Amino acid sequence: MFLYRFILLLSVFCISLSANAQNKKNKGEKELKGIRYQLHTKKKERKKALAVTDYSIIELNMKIFNNTDSLLRSTEDEDFPLVIDLRDSMTRKLPIVEILMQDGRIGDSLSLFVHSDSVFQNGQIRPIFIPEGSFLRHEIKLIKNYEAEEYATMLDKMQQEYMEKMQKEREQQLKEQQMAEKNRVKTQTDFLENTYFKQKQITNFTKTESGLYYVVEKQGTAIERGERVKVHYEGTLTDGTKFDSSFDRGEPIEFPIGIGQVIKGWDEGIPLIGKGGKGYLYIPSHLGYGERGAGGAIKPNSILVFKVEILEN
């Protein structure tokens, strides 16, 4: 994943440099394939520095500024360093790499001037802080050259760090989701017990460990897991809105119980009423359609109320 990021960053960066930058040249400035650049490292400092070649693996820092010298991006602020493996023939074809191989030495600092119009083309949205006709300045510092073994070790370490970071983010996200679900369940069960049932004057309800509420008007016989049952039902929301009814259609639905072909509240609640029984199921959203809802009247996180009759056969 992080290797793809390096390649993508460089590809976008280097493609953007392909346009000819028409700006007043600075003293000592050079140009290659329409790319204007300027080395800042003194010749004396460069004499003993390691040259960039087609077998180099180099780490560099890059900062990008707009025409008012506002910092737009800095690789120093990112999680992983920017590394270019010049052993890859495709990488060596990128314009910036050609410049580095022609003039670059480890420790060098250089500036590149990029016409913003070459970056925001083919329908790309231009930010207001990068006006048309302006230039983007790229400040690059060549940090170090990696030996192949050192580079492989670094990649392994980065891969491990990346995986650990992703795992922590997933764990945190799961923890937040579980907490949100726990709070939502509490809110809905509090509403059913302290508001809905009181308003409807329902006192003979039973609550299961999962948070399902049910009322048995006629107790039926036992139903085994996987057994096919026929159920007549009417489904409403707590405000009385009816969203479905087999009674209206005159035809019950048939399904095997307890294997996930219906919502959890039904898989749990239908056996509690039993075959030949009648009653009501009051189903919090975590046992119903959850955060996704079911379109139409059943919005996300809806509490469902079902009047059910489980037929004998």
Short mmCIF file of C-alpha atoms in Angstrom, two decimals:
data_model
loop_
_atom_site.label_atom_id
_atom_site.label_comp_id
_atom_site.label_asym_id
_atom_site.label_seq_id
_atom_site.Cartn_x
_atom_site.Cartn_y
_atom_site.Cartn_z
CA MET A 1 0.00 0.00 0.00
CA PHE A 2 2.69 2.48 0.99
CA LEU A 3 4.81 1.54 -2.06
CA TYR A 4 1.84 2.35 -4.26
CA ARG A 5 1.62 5.71 -2.51
CA PHE A 6 5.27 6.49 -3.36
CA ILE A 7 4.79 5.57 -7.01
CA LEU A 8 1.51 7.46 -7.29
CA LEU A 9 2.93 10.57 -5.66
CA LEU A 10 5.91 10.61 -7.98
CA SER A 11 3.86 9.81 -11.07
CA VAL A 12 1.43 12.67 -10.47
CA PHE A 13 4.27 14.96 -9.54
CA CYS A 14 6.34 14.16 -12.60
CA ILE A 15 3.50 14.21 -15.08
CA SER A 16 2.67 17.67 -13.82
CA LEU A 17 6.19 18.77 -14.67
CA SER A 18 5.92 17.85 -18.33
CA ALA A 19 4.47 21.20 -19.35
CA ASN A 20 6.86 23.97 -20.31
CA ALA A 21 7.17 26.51 -17.46
CA GLN A 22 7.35 30.02 -18.84
CA ASN A 23 8.73 32.16 -16.07
CA LYS A 24 11.71 34.43 -15.57
CA LYS A 25 14.75 32.24 -15.02
CA ASN A 26 16.87 32.53 -11.89
CA LYS A 27 20.64 32.67 -11.96
CA GLY A 28 22.17 29.23 -12.35
CA GLU A 29 18.87 27.70 -13.38
CA LYS A 30 18.84 24.71 -15.73
CA GLU A 31 16.19 23.08 -17.84
CA LEU A 32 15.46 19.54 -18.96
CA LYS A 33 12.51 18.61 -21.20
CA GLY A 34 10.73 21.81 -20.30
CA ILE A 35 11.35 21.39 -16.58
CA ARG A 36 13.15 24.30 -14.96
CA TYR A 37 15.23 23.55 -11.88
CA GLN A 38 17.95 25.08 -9.77
CA LEU A 39 20.55 23.38 -7.58
CA HIS A 40 21.32 25.11 -4.28
CA THR A 41 24.15 22.91 -3.00
CA LYS A 42 27.61 24.43 -3.31
CA LYS A 43 30.04 22.73 -5.73
CA LYS A 44 32.54 22.23 -2.93
CA GLU A 45 29.96 20.29 -0.91
CA ARG A 46 29.03 18.15 -3.89
CA LYS A 47 32.51 16.95 -4.85
CA LYS A 48 32.59 14.03 -2.45
CA ALA A 49 28.84 13.41 -2.40
CA LEU A 50 27.43 10.16 -3.79
CA ALA A 51 26.01 10.56 -7.30
CA VAL A 52 22.51 9.35 -8.19
CA THR A 53 22.64 6.44 -10.65
CA ASP A 54 20.32 3.87 -12.17
CA TYR A 55 20.94 1.54 -9.23
CA SER A 56 20.32 4.14 -6.51
CA ILE A 57 17.54 3.87 -3.95
CA ILE A 58 17.07 7.37 -2.64
CA GLU A 59 15.02 8.97 0.09
CA LEU A 60 13.98 12.57 -0.42
CA ASN A 61 11.88 15.26 1.21
CA MET A 62 9.60 17.40 -0.89
CA LYS A 63 7.69 20.56 -0.08
CA ILE A 64 5.25 22.22 -2.47
CA PHE A 65 4.41 25.93 -2.26
CA ASN A 66 1.93 28.07 -4.19
CA ASN A 67 2.70 31.46 -5.71
CA THR A 68 2.23 33.21 -2.34
CA ASP A 69 4.69 30.81 -0.64
CA SER A 70 1.96 28.98 1.30
CA LEU A 71 2.96 25.39 2.06
CA LEU A 72 0.60 23.01 0.28
CA ARG A 73 2.27 19.70 1.07
CA SER A 74 5.29 18.36 2.89
CA THR A 75 6.44 14.74 2.85
CA GLU A 76 8.08 15.41 6.22
CA ASP A 77 4.59 15.52 7.73
CA GLU A 78 3.55 12.17 6.29
CA ASP A 79 3.66 8.80 7.99
CA PHE A 80 6.24 7.24 5.70
CA PRO A 81 9.30 8.67 3.89
CA LEU A 82 9.30 9.21 0.14
CA VAL A 83 11.68 6.67 -1.41
CA ILE A 84 12.46 6.18 -5.12
CA ASP A 85 13.90 2.92 -6.38
CA LEU A 86 15.85 3.83 -9.51
CA ARG A 87 16.51 0.19 -10.31
CA ASP A 88 13.02 0.20 -11.83
CA SER A 89 13.25 1.13 -15.53
CA MET A 90 9.77 2.69 -15.51
CA THR A 91 10.71 4.94 -12.60
CA ARG A 92 13.80 6.13 -14.47
CA LYS A 93 11.57 7.46 -17.27
CA LEU A 94 9.90 9.99 -14.96
CA PRO A 95 11.09 13.55 -15.67
CA ILE A 96 12.11 14.33 -12.09
CA VAL A 97 14.19 11.14 -12.00
CA GLU A 98 15.98 12.12 -15.19
CA ILE A 99 16.96 15.40 -13.55
CA LEU A 100 18.21 13.63 -10.44
CA MET A 101 20.22 11.13 -12.48
CA GLN A 102 21.72 13.89 -14.62
CA ASP A 103 22.68 16.31 -11.85
CA GLY A 104 21.71 14.84 -8.50
CA ARG A 105 23.95 13.90 -5.58
CA ILE A 106 22.99 12.76 -2.11
CA GLY A 107 22.66 15.85 0.08
CA ASP A 108 21.56 18.10 -2.79
CA SER A 109 18.79 20.64 -2.47
CA LEU A 110 16.98 21.86 -5.56
CA SER A 111 13.95 23.89 -6.60
CA LEU A 112 11.57 23.13 -9.46
CA PHE A 113 9.08 25.57 -10.91
CA VAL A 114 5.87 24.06 -12.23
CA HIS A 115 3.16 25.88 -14.14
CA SER A 116 -0.09 25.17 -12.28
CA ASP A 117 -2.01 25.05 -15.56
CA SER A 118 -0.14 21.83 -16.38
CA VAL A 119 -1.35 20.27 -13.14
CA PHE A 120 -5.05 21.18 -13.24
CA GLN A 121 -6.20 19.98 -16.61
CA ASN A 122 -8.58 17.38 -18.05
CA GLY A 123 -11.37 18.48 -15.74
CA GLN A 124 -9.38 18.49 -12.50
CA ILE A 125 -10.78 20.94 -9.97
CA ARG A 126 -8.47 23.87 -9.24
CA PRO A 127 -8.33 25.10 -5.62
CA ILE A 128 -8.90 28.81 -5.14
CA PHE A 129 -5.45 29.15 -3.55
CA ILE A 130 -3.79 28.11 -6.82
CA PRO A 131 -4.87 30.73 -9.40
CA GLU A 132 -4.63 30.21 -13.14
CA GLY A 133 -1.29 31.15 -14.64
CA SER A 134 0.51 30.78 -11.31
CA PHE A 135 3.51 28.58 -10.56
CA LEU A 136 4.03 25.88 -7.96
CA ARG A 137 7.46 25.71 -6.37
CA HIS A 138 8.78 22.29 -5.38
CA GLU A 139 11.65 22.23 -2.91
CA ILE A 140 13.45 18.87 -2.90
CA LYS A 141 16.15 17.56 -0.59
CA LEU A 142 17.98 14.27 -1.31
CA ILE A 143 18.37 12.71 2.12
CA LYS A 144 20.19 9.40 1.69
CA ASN A 145 20.96 6.44 -0.52
CA TYR A 146 19.92 2.95 0.62
CA GLU A 147 21.82 -0.25 0.10
CA ALA A 148 19.55 -2.98 -1.26
CA GLU A 149 19.55 -4.96 2.01
CA GLU A 150 18.93 -1.85 4.10
CA TYR A 151 16.08 -0.87 1.76
CA ALA A 152 14.46 -4.30 2.07
CA THR A 153 14.71 -4.10 5.86
CA MET A 154 13.17 -0.63 5.82
CA LEU A 155 10.29 -1.83 3.64
CA ASP A 156 9.59 -4.70 6.00
CA LYS A 157 9.59 -2.32 8.94
CA MET A 158 7.34 0.15 7.17
CA GLN A 159 4.99 -2.64 6.13
CA GLN A 160 4.78 -3.80 9.74
CA GLU A 161 4.20 -0.26 11.01
CA TYR A 162 1.55 0.30 8.36
CA MET A 163 -0.27 -2.93 9.26
CA GLU A 164 -0.10 -2.08 12.96
CA LYS A 165 -1.48 1.38 12.29
CA MET A 166 -4.34 -0.02 10.19
CA GLN A 167 -5.10 -2.58 12.90
CA LYS A 168 -5.23 0.11 15.59
CA GLU A 169 -7.51 2.23 13.41
CA ARG A 170 -9.81 -0.74 12.79
CA GLU A 171 -9.88 -1.56 16.50
CA GLN A 172 -10.66 2.05 17.38
CA GLN A 173 -13.37 2.21 14.73
CA LEU A 174 -14.89 -1.04 16.00
CA LYS A 175 -14.75 0.24 19.57
CA GLU A 176 -16.53 3.45 18.56
CA GLN A 177 -19.15 1.48 16.61
CA GLN A 178 -19.76 -0.84 19.55
CA MET A 179 -20.10 2.10 21.92
CA ALA A 180 -22.50 3.86 19.56
CA GLU A 181 -24.53 0.64 19.22
CA LYS A 182 -24.59 0.16 22.98
CA ASN A 183 -25.83 3.72 23.50
CA ARG A 184 -28.42 3.30 20.74
CA VAL A 185 -29.72 0.05 22.27
CA LYS A 186 -30.01 1.71 25.68
CA THR A 187 -31.82 4.70 24.21
CA GLN A 188 -34.30 2.49 22.35
CA THR A 189 -34.97 0.13 25.25
CA ASP A 190 -35.44 3.11 27.58
CA PHE A 191 -37.92 4.55 25.09
CA LEU A 192 -39.88 1.30 24.85
CA GLU A 193 -40.06 0.75 28.61
CA ASN A 194 -40.47 4.31 29.85
CA THR A 195 -42.46 5.90 27.05
CA TYR A 196 -44.00 3.57 24.47
CA PHE A 197 -45.32 0.84 26.78
CA LYS A 198 -46.62 3.41 29.27
CA GLN A 199 -48.44 5.33 26.55
CA LYS A 200 -49.95 2.10 25.19
CA GLN A 201 -50.60 0.84 28.74
CA ILE A 202 -48.72 -2.37 28.00
CA THR A 203 -47.56 -4.04 31.20
CA ASN A 204 -47.32 -7.74 30.34
CA PHE A 205 -44.20 -7.49 28.19
CA THR A 206 -41.11 -9.66 28.61
CA LYS A 207 -37.58 -8.60 27.76
CA THR A 208 -34.90 -11.03 26.58
CA GLU A 209 -31.17 -10.74 27.19
CA SER A 210 -30.64 -9.52 23.61
CA GLY A 211 -33.01 -6.57 24.10
CA LEU A 212 -36.06 -8.06 22.35
CA TYR A 213 -39.47 -7.34 23.90
CA TYR A 214 -42.48 -9.57 23.33
CA VAL A 215 -46.03 -10.13 24.51
CA VAL A 216 -47.71 -13.53 24.22
CA GLU A 217 -51.47 -13.40 23.70
CA LYS A 218 -51.74 -17.13 22.99
CA GLN A 219 -48.87 -19.46 23.74
CA GLY A 220 -48.06 -21.93 20.99
CA THR A 221 -46.04 -25.12 20.91
CA ALA A 222 -42.28 -25.52 20.55
CA ILE A 223 -40.54 -24.70 17.27
CA GLU A 224 -37.19 -26.31 16.47
CA ARG A 225 -34.32 -24.43 14.84
CA GLY A 226 -34.47 -24.87 11.06
CA GLU A 227 -38.16 -25.85 11.12
CA ARG A 228 -40.31 -24.15 8.48
CA VAL A 229 -43.05 -21.93 9.84
CA LYS A 230 -45.91 -19.94 8.34
CA VAL A 231 -46.50 -16.51 9.84
CA HIS A 232 -49.17 -13.89 9.38
CA TYR A 233 -47.97 -10.47 10.49
CA GLU A 234 -48.51 -6.73 10.51
CA GLY A 235 -45.49 -4.48 10.86
CA THR A 236 -45.67 -0.92 12.18
CA LEU A 237 -43.33 1.72 13.54
CA THR A 238 -43.73 3.05 17.06
CA ASP A 239 -45.67 6.03 15.68
CA GLY A 240 -48.24 3.64 14.22
CA THR A 241 -47.09 3.83 10.59
CA LYS A 242 -47.84 0.49 8.92
CA PHE A 243 -45.13 -0.61 6.50
CA ASP A 244 -46.21 -4.18 5.66
CA SER A 245 -48.99 -6.69 6.33
CA SER A 246 -49.54 -10.28 5.25
CA PHE A 247 -53.05 -9.98 6.70
CA ASP A 248 -53.82 -7.38 4.02
CA ARG A 249 -52.45 -9.65 1.31
CA GLY A 250 -54.30 -12.67 2.68
CA GLU A 251 -51.19 -14.84 2.46
CA PRO A 252 -48.71 -15.72 5.23
CA ILE A 253 -44.98 -15.94 4.65
CA GLU A 254 -43.11 -19.21 5.07
CA PHE A 255 -39.46 -19.62 6.06
CA PRO A 256 -37.09 -21.80 8.14
CA ILE A 257 -36.60 -20.34 11.62
CA GLY A 258 -33.33 -19.59 13.33
CA ILE A 259 -30.94 -19.67 10.37
CA GLY A 260 -30.81 -15.99 9.42
CA GLN A 261 -33.37 -15.83 6.62
CA VAL A 262 -35.35 -13.22 8.59
CA ILE A 263 -34.30 -10.44 10.93
CA LYS A 264 -32.80 -11.42 14.30
CA GLY A 265 -35.86 -10.24 16.18
CA TRP A 266 -37.99 -12.75 14.30
CA ASP A 267 -35.50 -15.62 14.58
CA GLU A 268 -35.53 -15.10 18.33
CA GLY A 269 -39.12 -14.00 18.89
CA ILE A 270 -41.19 -16.40 16.78
CA PRO A 271 -40.13 -19.52 18.80
CA LEU A 272 -40.96 -17.63 22.03
CA ILE A 273 -44.58 -17.34 20.90
CA GLY A 274 -44.64 -20.84 19.40
CA LYS A 275 -46.50 -22.66 16.64
CA GLY A 276 -50.21 -21.86 16.81
CA GLY A 277 -49.51 -18.86 19.04
CA LYS A 278 -50.26 -15.15 18.74
CA GLY A 279 -48.50 -12.11 20.10
CA TYR A 280 -46.42 -9.01 19.55
CA LEU A 281 -42.72 -8.48 18.95
CA TYR A 282 -41.10 -5.13 19.82
CA ILE A 283 -37.77 -5.11 18.03
CA PRO A 284 -35.00 -2.52 18.64
CA SER A 285 -33.05 -1.65 15.51
CA HIS A 286 -30.02 -3.83 16.33
CA LEU A 287 -32.32 -6.85 16.04
CA GLY A 288 -34.09 -5.41 12.99
CA TYR A 289 -32.64 -3.59 9.99
CA GLY A 290 -30.01 -1.64 11.92
CA GLU A 291 -28.26 1.35 10.44
CA ARG A 292 -29.17 0.44 6.86
CA GLY A 293 -32.96 0.51 7.37
CA ALA A 294 -35.13 -1.14 4.75
CA GLY A 295 -36.06 1.72 2.44
CA GLY A 296 -39.41 3.49 2.39
CA ALA A 297 -40.95 3.76 5.84
CA ILE A 298 -38.26 1.79 7.69
CA LYS A 299 -35.56 4.38 8.20
CA PRO A 300 -32.13 3.58 9.65
CA ASN A 301 -32.25 2.65 13.36
CA SER A 302 -36.03 2.17 13.40
CA ILE A 303 -37.79 0.29 16.22
CA LEU A 304 -40.23 -2.24 14.72
CA VAL A 305 -43.51 -3.53 16.14
CA PHE A 306 -44.97 -6.77 14.76
CA LYS A 307 -48.31 -8.38 15.44
CA VAL A 308 -47.76 -12.05 14.58
CA GLU A 309 -49.76 -15.24 14.29
CA ILE A 310 -47.80 -18.46 13.78
CA LEU A 311 -49.95 -20.95 11.92
CA GLU A 312 -50.21 -24.62 12.93
CA ASN A 313 -49.15 -25.84 9.45
#
